Short mmCIF file of C-alpha atoms in Angstrom, two decimals:
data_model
loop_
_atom_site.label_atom_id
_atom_site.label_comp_id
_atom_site.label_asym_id
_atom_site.label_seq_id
_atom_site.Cartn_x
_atom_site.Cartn_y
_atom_site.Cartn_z
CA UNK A 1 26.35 -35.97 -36.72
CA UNK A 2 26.91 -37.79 -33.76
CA UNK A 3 28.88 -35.07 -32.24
CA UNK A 4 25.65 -33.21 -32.85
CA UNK A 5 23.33 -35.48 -30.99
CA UNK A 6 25.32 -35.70 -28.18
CA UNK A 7 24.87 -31.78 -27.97
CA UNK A 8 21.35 -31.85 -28.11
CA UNK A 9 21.39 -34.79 -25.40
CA UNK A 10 23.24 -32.61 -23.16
CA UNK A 11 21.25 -29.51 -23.89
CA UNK A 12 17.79 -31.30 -23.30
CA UNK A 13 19.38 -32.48 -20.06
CA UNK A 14 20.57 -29.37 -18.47
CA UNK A 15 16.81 -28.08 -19.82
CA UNK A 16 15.40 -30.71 -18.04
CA UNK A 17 17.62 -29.81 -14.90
CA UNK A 18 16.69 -26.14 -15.01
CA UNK A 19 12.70 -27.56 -15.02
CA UNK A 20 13.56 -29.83 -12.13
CA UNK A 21 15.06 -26.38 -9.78
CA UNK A 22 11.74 -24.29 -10.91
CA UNK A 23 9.51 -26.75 -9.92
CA UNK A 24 11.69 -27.27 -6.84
CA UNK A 25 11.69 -23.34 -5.38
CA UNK A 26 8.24 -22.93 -6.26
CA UNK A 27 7.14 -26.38 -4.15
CA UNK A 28 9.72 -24.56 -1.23
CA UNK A 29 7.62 -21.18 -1.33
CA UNK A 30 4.13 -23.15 -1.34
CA UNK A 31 5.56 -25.17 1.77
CA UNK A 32 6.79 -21.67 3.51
CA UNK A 33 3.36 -19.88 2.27
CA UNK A 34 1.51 -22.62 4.08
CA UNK A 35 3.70 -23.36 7.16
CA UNK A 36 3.60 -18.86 8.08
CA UNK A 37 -0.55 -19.24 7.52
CA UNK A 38 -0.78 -22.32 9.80
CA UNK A 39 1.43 -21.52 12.44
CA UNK A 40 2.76 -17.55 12.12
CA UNK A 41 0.15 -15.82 11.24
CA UNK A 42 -2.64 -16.01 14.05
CA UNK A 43 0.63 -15.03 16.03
CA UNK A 44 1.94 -12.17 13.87
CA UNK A 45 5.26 -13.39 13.92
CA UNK A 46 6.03 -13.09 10.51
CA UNK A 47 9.71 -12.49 9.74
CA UNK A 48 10.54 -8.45 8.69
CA UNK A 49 12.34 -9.77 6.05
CA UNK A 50 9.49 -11.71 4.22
CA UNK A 51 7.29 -8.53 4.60
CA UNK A 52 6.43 -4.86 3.40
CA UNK A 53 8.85 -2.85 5.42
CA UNK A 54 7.23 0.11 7.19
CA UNK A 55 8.21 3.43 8.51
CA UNK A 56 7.68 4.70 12.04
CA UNK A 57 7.49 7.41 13.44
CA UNK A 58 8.51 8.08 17.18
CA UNK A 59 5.55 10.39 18.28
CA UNK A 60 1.73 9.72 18.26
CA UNK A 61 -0.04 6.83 19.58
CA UNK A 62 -0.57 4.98 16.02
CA UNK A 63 2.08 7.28 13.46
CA UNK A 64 2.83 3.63 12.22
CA UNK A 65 0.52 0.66 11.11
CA UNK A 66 1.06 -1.18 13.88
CA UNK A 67 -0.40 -4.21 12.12
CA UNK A 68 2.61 -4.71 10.03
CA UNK A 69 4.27 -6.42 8.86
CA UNK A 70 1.40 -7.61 6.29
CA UNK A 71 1.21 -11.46 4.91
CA UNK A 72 2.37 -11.43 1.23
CA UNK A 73 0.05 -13.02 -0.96
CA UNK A 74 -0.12 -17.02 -1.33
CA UNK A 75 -0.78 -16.62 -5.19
CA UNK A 76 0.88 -13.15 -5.82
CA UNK A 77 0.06 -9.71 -6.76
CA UNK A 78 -3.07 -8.89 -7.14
CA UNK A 79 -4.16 -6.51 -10.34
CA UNK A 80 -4.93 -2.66 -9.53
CA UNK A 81 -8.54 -3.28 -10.21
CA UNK A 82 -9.05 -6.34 -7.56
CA UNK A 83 -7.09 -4.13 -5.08
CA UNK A 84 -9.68 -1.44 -5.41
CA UNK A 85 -12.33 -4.21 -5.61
CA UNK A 86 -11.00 -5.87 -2.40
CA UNK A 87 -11.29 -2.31 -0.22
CA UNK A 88 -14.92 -1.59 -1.42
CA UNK A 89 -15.89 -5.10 -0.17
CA UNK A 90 -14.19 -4.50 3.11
CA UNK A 91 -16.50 -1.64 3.53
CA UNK A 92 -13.83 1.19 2.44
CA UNK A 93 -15.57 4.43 0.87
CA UNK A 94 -13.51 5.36 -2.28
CA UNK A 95 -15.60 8.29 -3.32
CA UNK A 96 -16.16 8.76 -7.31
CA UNK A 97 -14.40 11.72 -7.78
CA UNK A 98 -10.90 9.61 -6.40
CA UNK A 99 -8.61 7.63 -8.81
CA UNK A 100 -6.46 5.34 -7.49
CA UNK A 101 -3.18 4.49 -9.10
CA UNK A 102 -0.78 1.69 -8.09
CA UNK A 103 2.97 3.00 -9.66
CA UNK A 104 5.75 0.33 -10.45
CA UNK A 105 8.59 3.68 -10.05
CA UNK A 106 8.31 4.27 -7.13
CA UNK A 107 10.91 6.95 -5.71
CA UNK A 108 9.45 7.51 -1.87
CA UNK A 109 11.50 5.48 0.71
CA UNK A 110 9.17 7.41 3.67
CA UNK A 111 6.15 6.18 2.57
CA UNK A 112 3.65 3.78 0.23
CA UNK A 113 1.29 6.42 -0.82
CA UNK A 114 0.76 9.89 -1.69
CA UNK A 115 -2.36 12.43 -2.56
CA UNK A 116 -2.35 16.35 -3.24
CA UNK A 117 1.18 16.26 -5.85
CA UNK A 118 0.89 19.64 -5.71
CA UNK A 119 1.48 20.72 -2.10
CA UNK A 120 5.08 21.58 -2.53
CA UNK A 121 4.10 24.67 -4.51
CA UNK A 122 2.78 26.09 -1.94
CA UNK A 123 4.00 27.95 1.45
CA UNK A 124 2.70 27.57 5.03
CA UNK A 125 1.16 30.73 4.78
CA UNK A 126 -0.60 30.35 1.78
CA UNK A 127 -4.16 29.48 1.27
CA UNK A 128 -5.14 25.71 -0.09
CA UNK A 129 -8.63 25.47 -2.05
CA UNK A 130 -9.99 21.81 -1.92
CA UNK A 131 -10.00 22.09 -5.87
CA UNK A 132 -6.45 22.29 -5.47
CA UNK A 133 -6.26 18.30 -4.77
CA UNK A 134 -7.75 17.77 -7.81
CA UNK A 135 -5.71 16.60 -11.45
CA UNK A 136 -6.46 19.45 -13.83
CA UNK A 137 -6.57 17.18 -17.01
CA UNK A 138 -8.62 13.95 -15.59
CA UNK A 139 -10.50 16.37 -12.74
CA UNK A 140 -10.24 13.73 -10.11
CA UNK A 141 -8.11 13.50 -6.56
CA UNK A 142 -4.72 11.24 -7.67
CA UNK A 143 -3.89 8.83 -5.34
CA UNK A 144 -0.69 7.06 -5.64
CA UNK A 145 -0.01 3.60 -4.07
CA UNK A 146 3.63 1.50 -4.48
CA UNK A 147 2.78 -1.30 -7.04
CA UNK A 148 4.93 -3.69 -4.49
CA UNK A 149 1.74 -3.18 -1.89
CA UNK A 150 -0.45 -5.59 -4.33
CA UNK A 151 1.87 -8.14 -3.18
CA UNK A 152 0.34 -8.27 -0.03
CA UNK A 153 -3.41 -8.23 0.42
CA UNK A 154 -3.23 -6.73 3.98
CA UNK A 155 -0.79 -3.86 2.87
CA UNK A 156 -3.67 -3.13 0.23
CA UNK A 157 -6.31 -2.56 2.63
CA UNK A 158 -4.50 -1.16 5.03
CA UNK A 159 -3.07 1.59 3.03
CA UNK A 160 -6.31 2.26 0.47
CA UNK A 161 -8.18 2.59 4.31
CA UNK A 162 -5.65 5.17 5.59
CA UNK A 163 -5.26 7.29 2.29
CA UNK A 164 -9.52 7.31 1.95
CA UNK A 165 -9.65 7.74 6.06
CA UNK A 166 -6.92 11.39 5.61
CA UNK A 167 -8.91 11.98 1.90
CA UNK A 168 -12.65 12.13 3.47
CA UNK A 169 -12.41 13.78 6.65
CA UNK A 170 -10.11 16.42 4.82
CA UNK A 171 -13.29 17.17 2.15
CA UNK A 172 -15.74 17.51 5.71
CA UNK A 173 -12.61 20.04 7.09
CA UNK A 174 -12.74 22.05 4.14
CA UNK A 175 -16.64 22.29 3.62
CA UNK A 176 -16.84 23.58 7.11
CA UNK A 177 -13.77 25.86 5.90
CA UNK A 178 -15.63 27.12 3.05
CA UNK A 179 -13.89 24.94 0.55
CA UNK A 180 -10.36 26.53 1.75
CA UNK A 181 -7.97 26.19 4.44
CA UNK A 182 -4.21 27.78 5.11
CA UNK A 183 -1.28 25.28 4.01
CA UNK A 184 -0.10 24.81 7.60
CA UNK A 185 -3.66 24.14 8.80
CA UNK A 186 -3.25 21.63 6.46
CA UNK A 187 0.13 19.97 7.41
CA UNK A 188 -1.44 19.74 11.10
CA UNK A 189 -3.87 17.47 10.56
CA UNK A 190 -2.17 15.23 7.54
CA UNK A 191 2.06 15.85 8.91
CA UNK A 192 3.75 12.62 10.47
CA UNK A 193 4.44 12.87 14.08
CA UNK A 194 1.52 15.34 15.25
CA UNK A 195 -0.24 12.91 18.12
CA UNK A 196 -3.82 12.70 17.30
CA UNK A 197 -3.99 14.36 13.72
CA UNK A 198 -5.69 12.81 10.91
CA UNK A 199 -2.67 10.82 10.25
CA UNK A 200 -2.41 9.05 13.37
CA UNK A 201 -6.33 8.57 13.45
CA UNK A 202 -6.06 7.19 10.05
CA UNK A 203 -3.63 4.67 10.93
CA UNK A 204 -5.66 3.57 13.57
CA UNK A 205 -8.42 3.07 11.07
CA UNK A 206 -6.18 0.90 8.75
CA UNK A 207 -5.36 -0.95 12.02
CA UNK A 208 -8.69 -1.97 12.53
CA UNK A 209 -9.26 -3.16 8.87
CA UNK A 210 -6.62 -5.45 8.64
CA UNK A 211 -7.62 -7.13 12.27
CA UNK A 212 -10.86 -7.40 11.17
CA UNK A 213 -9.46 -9.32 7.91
CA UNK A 214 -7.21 -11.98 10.10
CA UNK A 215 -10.07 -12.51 12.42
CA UNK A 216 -12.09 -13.28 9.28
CA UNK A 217 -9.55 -15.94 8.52
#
């Protein structure tokens, strides 16, 4: 019996103990959360390895956000539905027919976020319909984010922004088009490294978003 208690002694110890480091590491990441809003961030200088890591591309004048790295979150991830929440009141336009998905697998190391899943069935010569963007079974334009952007709400807004920027000048493009456009029409204005294409513009836009969100602060 007393062999027994002397067991349990230990065990609530090294419980205790393991309490003690929690508590510890989270107190450290308050202390580094605070210290990069109150001295790094007005600068920007927020080390790569504490944020979302971005591609870039060499041509164009904004073919990368050149806002990033984005400030993770103080408290966390946000929820899909605050993410979407947070755009709108930044003055994004997410239009109804658009749903907007945040995806915990995801397999793209080129980029955060992806619309139109069925492009690859096509061939530069062929001819795109705007319909084509749209899911056949829920009838609305899929947009895919990386789940690890609600980490950060900066990455959020500046992603959502760029998608919605590409997503809603395309629809204007292909009214004026007739509601149809050839695939390599298509690639020109959404296709990394084309100076000046909807891509580059768009980044620009997200740009603008997320300055306007640290000036806020």
């Amino acid at each position: 019996m007393l062999a027994f208690l002397k067991v349990m002694n230990l065990f609530i110890q090294f419980k205790n103990l393991g309490d003690m480091l929690k508590a510890c590491f989270k107190r450290v990441k308050e202390i580094q959360e605070r210290f990069y809003l109150i001295f790094l961030k007005p600068l920007n200088l927020w080390p790569l390895k504490h944020a979302l890591k971005q591609k870039k591309v060499a041509l164009g004048t904004a073919q990368y956000p050149r806002m990033a790295p984005y400030a993770p979150n103080v408290n966390g991830p946000r929820t899909a539905s605050d993410a979407i929440a947070l755009a709108k009141s930044k003055g994004i336009e997410i239009p109804y027919d658009i749903y907007i998905g945040f995806m915990k697998k995801w397999i793209r190391k080129d980029a955060d976020a992806e619309y139109f899943y069925r492009k690859d069935e096509f061939d530069p010569d062929d001819w795109i319909k705007w319909s084509d963007f749209y899911h056949d079974k829920t009838g609305k334009i899929p947009v895919r984010f990386n789940a690890k952007l609600l980490e950060s709400d900066e990455a959020i807004i500046a992603h959502i922004a760029h998608e919605m920027h590409e997503l809603n000048a395309l629809r204007r493009l292909f009214e004026e088009e007739s509601g149809k456009m050839p695939a390599r029409k298509l690639m020109r204005h959404i296709g990394q490294g084309i100076p000046k294409n909807l891509h580059d513009q768009a980044w620009e836009v997200a740009d603008k978003v997320v300055r306007a969100m640290r000036e806020e602060q």
